[in-house]
Structure formats: C-alpha cells, structure tokens
Amino acid sequence: MEYIKQGFIEAFQLLLQFDPEVYDVIGLSLFVSTSATVIAAFVFVPLGVYLGIKDFKGKKMISRLIYTSMSIPSVIVGLVVALLLARRGPLGFLGLLYTPKAMIIAQTILVIPLILGLTYSMAKNRGVAIHKVAKSLGGTRWDSVILIIRELRIDILVNLATSFSRAISEVGAVMIVGGNIKGQTRVITTTISMMNSMGEYPMAIALGTILLIISFGIHSIIYSYSQEE
Amino acid sequence: MELGIHNLRKRYQNEVVLDIDDLTIEEGVITGITGPNGSGKTTLLNVIAGIEDCYEGKVLYGGKSYSDEIKLKTTLVFQKPYLFRRSVFDNIAYPLNLRKVPRDTVQEKVREIGNLLSINDLMNKKGHQLSGGESQKVALARAMVMEPELLLLDEPTASLDPESVVKIEKSLTEYQKWKGCTVVIITHNIEQSRRLCDKVICLERGKVALNGVL
Ligand SMILES: Nc1ncnc2c1ncn2[C@@H]1O[C@H](COP(=O)(O)OP(=O)(O)O)[C@@H](O)[C@H]1O
Ligand SMILES: [Mg+2]
C-alpha cells in the first residue's frame, strides 16, 4: 500500500513543479484530440443533421450502418491507418507514420462515426419538427440544417464533448500510429500505459489524474453553459 | 391563389386518412375547415403546405404544381407552434432574413406586424420561454410578416384567452382585407367560423362532408 501513497505524493509534486515532460504530453494529447474532434465535426455534424431530416430509400440500412460503426474498436482504426501510412503502404510516400498528424488522422476516423451517429439520431428525433417550421417559412433543406444546428447547439456540444472524451482516453489507435516516441508522439494514455509497465507509478498517477480532470472539466463546463441558456 | 385538389388520397400505414375527389378553395377569401378530431384536417393542411409530400393525387396552386416559387409564397402556422431559441423579434424576422430582406425593412415590417397583433411588448423575450398563447401569436406574426399569398392556420386561437381571441380574429380579418391573401383556417368553433369565414368545409373521416357558406 505504501507505494500507492508515495505514488500520489510524487504525482502531485510532478504536476506542481510543472515538469516539462508531463506538460508536453498533456499538451500533445489536447492538441491531437481537439484537432480530431474539430475536423470531424466540421463535416459530420452538418451531414448527420442532413441525413437525419431527409427521407430516402435505405434510410433504415444507413441507420444500422452508422450505429454499428459507432462501436468500432480503436485498435482496429489504428491498425488500418498504420497499414495505409506504412512506408510500403498506399499512402507511405507522405511519410506520416509515427507523427502527430498520423495520430490526428486516426482519431478523426475514430470519432467520425460517433459524431455522425449522435448528430443523426438527435436530428431524427428532434430536428424534424424544426425542419418543418423552416420549410413552412420558405427555407431550403440547408436553411433547416443551419437552423437545427443553432437550435440544438447544446446537445451538439454535449455530443462533441463525448466524442472528444472517447478520443483523448483511447490508447489503441495513437499507440499504433504514433508509436509513443519520447518528445514526439507521447500522449497521456500511451505514457500511462508505458509508465505502468515500467513500475513508474507517480508519472502514471499524475497523468491519470489530469485525464480525469480534463474529461470531467469539459462536461461540467458544458453543463453550466446549458444551465445558463 | 386559388387551390385545386383532385383525387387526393393520403394513407398512413394503409389506413386512408384523406380521400377528396374534387375540392376548390377560393382565392382571396377566408375558408374554414371543421370536423371531428382525427378527421384529417391537419393532414390536409400539411399536404397543401407542401410539408407532407407523400400522397396520391394533385394539388394545384393557381393552376400550377408545387414548386420552390409556391413554397416562398405559402406558409403554415402549426397547431403547436415551435419558436426558436432566440428573441421574439428574431423569430419574426427569420422568414425575412431567409429572403435577404434589407435590415431597415425587416425592422419596419416586424414592428408593423407586432403592432397589428399587439405583441410589441414581447419583442425582447426569448421565443422558447413564452406561454402557449403568446407563442401562438408570435408564430402567427412570423407567418404574416412574410406576406404570403396563401396563409394556412391550424387552430390558431386554441390556447388564447377569450379577449385575445377577439383581438386576433379582428387582426386576421383586417390583415386579409389589407393583403388580399387566401386564408385557410382550421377551427372547432362554429361561432368563430361564422365570424371569420366566407366559406366552410367540413371533413369527416377524410372526406368532404359539407362545403358551403354558413
Ligand atoms: N404521422 C402519422 N402517422 C400515422 N398516423 C397519423 C399521422 N398523422 C396523423 N395520423 C392519423 O391520421 C388521422 C388524421 O389526423 P389529423 O389530420 O391530425 O386529424 P385532425 O387534425 O382532423 O384532428 C388520425 O387518425 C391520425 O391518427
Ligand atoms: Mg389537427
């Protein structure tokens, strides 16, 4: 039990001393997962809303496809991206494997189904009524999409926070495509995993605490924003 | 614009909810639609408004089929209005902003309609925080401000207090005379249809049971 107590004490020392290695790792995690969420959101929030309010043949099939792909394992995404980006792979000439860019690509692909699925089901349930109002006032389908995004912005933010949390807390994809290289592609989760296997508990505990604070923090900010509205 | 409905059939899961062979709704007057609950009144209005576009038969607007041009000249006020999460002013301005109307004109038109319906004191409140009756008035204003040629109203006075009912009826008749638009209004109140309507259509189980003057 002593090592756990000692671990926590040293963890807080690391955080309070602003150990540059710790903060580099935190910074990269935030950068990679934020980029992935924002990039995916730009395209797939509007697309999710659009598909949610549109009637088309095979909508049931598409729904099923979107919902099942939401639970895709991050290791699989990592593996596929790594195969594509490998030096001998089809996109090998880009030289992206084991760089933060590769990690952003992998996490973007990981959160796309989540963002698409959550937005889609939100629009299907609550967007249709808003679409009818916009249409009755002379709006096009794209006017409806813009209006629904504005009307349901809080739900959309909650969805994005959920997707961001999934991204920042996954290990599989970033480990495979990033390679956990010191000073280059090391993020919170890959460091925790490595430090743990090396028995370096203080560092693992420090980063674990930060990961929790980030996840809780994001959700509580959005919660208070939604209360204000 | 005159409305012509021909061989209209609308089903929900194989149940026929509308079955109208021939019906003309006259241009430039107020037509009332009455009938028991579930007789298809709301469905008929949704079909005419182009909100419901999956049906058999034809609906003609001044002799023409539904198009984007017709869409811009037609509007429907829903039975349970949905107001946007923004100020009442911005709610009413929405259809004008869609049409890229210049800012000054928007200000002017919104005030004008606000005066007509006596809702200028609501302008700065949030749309989604209004009472049922207030929402109905604002939704009506949002429809009137776009000066439609065809104004469709689904029980627009259902949640209003008696005093507001009288006021809104007066404003509606005034507005219709002023703009000369075609109005179709669903109402359960025979007295109201006497006061407002030039023509009344009564629906029963999706069919026209009565069509005439009260
Ligand atoms: N979306 C829907 N799905 C299935 N049935 C519907 C739907 N909308 C309306 N109906 C049915 O169609 C009939 C007519 O409804 P409606 O037009 O709302 O009647 P009214 O407005 O005259 O009360 C009712 O029996 C109702 O249950
Ligand atoms: Mg009805």
JSON list of C-alpha atoms and ligand atoms in Angstrom, two decimals, chain A residues 132, chain B residues 10-13 15-18 33-46 52 79 154-155 186 188 203 206, ligand 1:
[
{"chain": "A", "resi": 132, "resn": "LYS", "atom": "CA", "xyz": [-40.93, 21.56, -40.85]},
{"chain": "B", "resi": 10, "resn": "LYS", "atom": "CA", "xyz": [-53.31, 10.10, -48.24]},
{"chain": "B", "resi": 11, "resn": "ARG", "atom": "CA", "xyz": [-52.58, 6.94, -46.29]},
{"chain": "B", "resi": 12, "resn": "TYR", "atom": "CA", "xyz": [-50.80, 6.22, -43.05]},
{"chain": "B", "resi": 13, "resn": "GLN", "atom": "CA", "xyz": [-49.81, 2.55, -42.89]},
{"chain": "B", "resi": 15, "resn": "GLU", "atom": "CA", "xyz": [-55.23, 3.46, -43.46]},
{"chain": "B", "resi": 16, "resn": "VAL", "atom": "CA", "xyz": [-56.76, 6.12, -45.71]},
{"chain": "B", "resi": 17, "resn": "VAL", "atom": "CA", "xyz": [-56.90, 9.38, -43.77]},
{"chain": "B", "resi": 18, "resn": "LEU", "atom": "CA", "xyz": [-57.75, 11.68, -46.67]},
{"chain": "B", "resi": 33, "resn": "ILE", "atom": "CA", "xyz": [-62.13, 23.75, -42.12]},
{"chain": "B", "resi": 34, "resn": "THR", "atom": "CA", "xyz": [-64.02, 21.98, -39.36]},
{"chain": "B", "resi": 35, "resn": "GLY", "atom": "CA", "xyz": [-64.67, 18.40, -38.43]},
{"chain": "B", "resi": 36, "resn": "PRO", "atom": "CA", "xyz": [-64.21, 15.96, -35.54]},
{"chain": "B", "resi": 37, "resn": "ASN", "atom": "CA", "xyz": [-60.81, 15.01, -34.12]},
{"chain": "B", "resi": 38, "resn": "GLY", "atom": "CA", "xyz": [-58.87, 12.75, -36.43]},
{"chain": "B", "resi": 39, "resn": "SER", "atom": "CA", "xyz": [-60.93, 13.65, -39.48]},
{"chain": "B", "resi": 40, "resn": "GLY", "atom": "CA", "xyz": [-57.83, 14.70, -41.42]},
{"chain": "B", "resi": 41, "resn": "LYS", "atom": "CA", "xyz": [-57.84, 18.48, -41.08]},
{"chain": "B", "resi": 42, "resn": "THR", "atom": "CA", "xyz": [-54.22, 18.83, -40.03]},
{"chain": "B", "resi": 43, "resn": "THR", "atom": "CA", "xyz": [-53.11, 16.30, -42.64]},
{"chain": "B", "resi": 44, "resn": "LEU", "atom": "CA", "xyz": [-54.94, 18.25, -45.36]},
{"chain": "B", "resi": 45, "resn": "LEU", "atom": "CA", "xyz": [-53.23, 21.48, -44.34]},
{"chain": "B", "resi": 46, "resn": "ASN", "atom": "CA", "xyz": [-49.84, 19.77, -44.26]},
{"chain": "B", "resi": 52, "resn": "GLU", "atom": "CA", "xyz": [-46.37, 16.39, -46.33]},
{"chain": "B", "resi": 79, "resn": "GLN", "atom": "CA", "xyz": [-51.20, 23.79, -34.06]},
{"chain": "B", "resi": 154, "resn": "ASP", "atom": "CA", "xyz": [-54.12, 25.14, -37.74]},
{"chain": "B", "resi": 155, "resn": "GLU", "atom": "CA", "xyz": [-56.36, 26.12, -34.81]},
{"chain": "B", "resi": 186, "resn": "ILE", "atom": "CA", "xyz": [-58.91, 25.04, -39.08]},
{"chain": "B", "resi": 188, "resn": "HIS", "atom": "CA", "xyz": [-63.51, 23.73, -33.92]},
{"chain": "B", "resi": 203, "resn": "LEU", "atom": "CA", "xyz": [-64.34, 16.98, -43.07]},
{"chain": "B", "resi": 206, "resn": "GLY", "atom": "CA", "xyz": [-61.08, 12.14, -44.50]},
{"chain": "C", "resi": 1, "resn": "LIG", "atom": "N1", "xyz": [-47.67, 10.71, -38.73]},
{"chain": "C", "resi": 1, "resn": "LIG", "atom": "C1", "xyz": [-48.76, 9.93, -38.63]},
{"chain": "C", "resi": 1, "resn": "LIG", "atom": "N2", "xyz": [-48.65, 8.59, -38.63]},
{"chain": "C", "resi": 1, "resn": "LIG", "atom": "C2", "xyz": [-49.74, 7.80, -38.57]},
{"chain": "C", "resi": 1, "resn": "LIG", "atom": "N3", "xyz": [-50.99, 8.26, -38.49]},
{"chain": "C", "resi": 1, "resn": "LIG", "atom": "C3", "xyz": [-51.19, 9.60, -38.48]},
{"chain": "C", "resi": 1, "resn": "LIG", "atom": "C4", "xyz": [-50.08, 10.50, -38.55]},
{"chain": "C", "resi": 1, "resn": "LIG", "atom": "N4", "xyz": [-50.56, 11.76, -38.53]},
{"chain": "C", "resi": 1, "resn": "LIG", "atom": "C5", "xyz": [-51.91, 11.65, -38.43]},
{"chain": "C", "resi": 1, "resn": "LIG", "atom": "N5", "xyz": [-52.30, 10.35, -38.41]},
{"chain": "C", "resi": 1, "resn": "LIG", "atom": "C6", "xyz": [-53.70, 9.86, -38.35]},
{"chain": "C", "resi": 1, "resn": "LIG", "atom": "O1", "xyz": [-54.42, 10.46, -39.38]},
{"chain": "C", "resi": 1, "resn": "LIG", "atom": "C7", "xyz": [-55.72, 10.79, -38.97]},
{"chain": "C", "resi": 1, "resn": "LIG", "atom": "C8", "xyz": [-55.98, 12.27, -39.22]},
{"chain": "C", "resi": 1, "resn": "LIG", "atom": "O2", "xyz": [-55.17, 13.03, -38.37]},
{"chain": "C", "resi": 1, "resn": "LIG", "atom": "P1", "xyz": [-55.22, 14.63, -38.36]},
{"chain": "C", "resi": 1, "resn": "LIG", "atom": "O3", "xyz": [-55.11, 15.11, -39.73]},
{"chain": "C", "resi": 1, "resn": "LIG", "atom": "O4", "xyz": [-54.21, 15.10, -37.38]},
{"chain": "C", "resi": 1, "resn": "LIG", "atom": "O5", "xyz": [-56.70, 14.94, -37.79]},
{"chain": "C", "resi": 1, "resn": "LIG", "atom": "P2", "xyz": [-57.35, 16.27, -37.24]},
{"chain": "C", "resi": 1, "resn": "LIG", "atom": "O6", "xyz": [-56.36, 17.37, -37.43]},
{"chain": "C", "resi": 1, "resn": "LIG", "atom": "O7", "xyz": [-58.56, 16.44, -38.04]},
{"chain": "C", "resi": 1, "resn": "LIG", "atom": "O8", "xyz": [-57.66, 16.04, -35.81]},
{"chain": "C", "resi": 1, "resn": "LIG", "atom": "C9", "xyz": [-55.80, 10.41, -37.50]},
{"chain": "C", "resi": 1, "resn": "LIG", "atom": "O9", "xyz": [-56.46, 9.17, -37.41]},
{"chain": "C", "resi": 1, "resn": "LIG", "atom": "C10", "xyz": [-54.37, 10.28, -37.06]},
{"chain": "C", "resi": 1, "resn": "LIG", "atom": "O10", "xyz": [-54.26, 9.29, -36.07]}
]
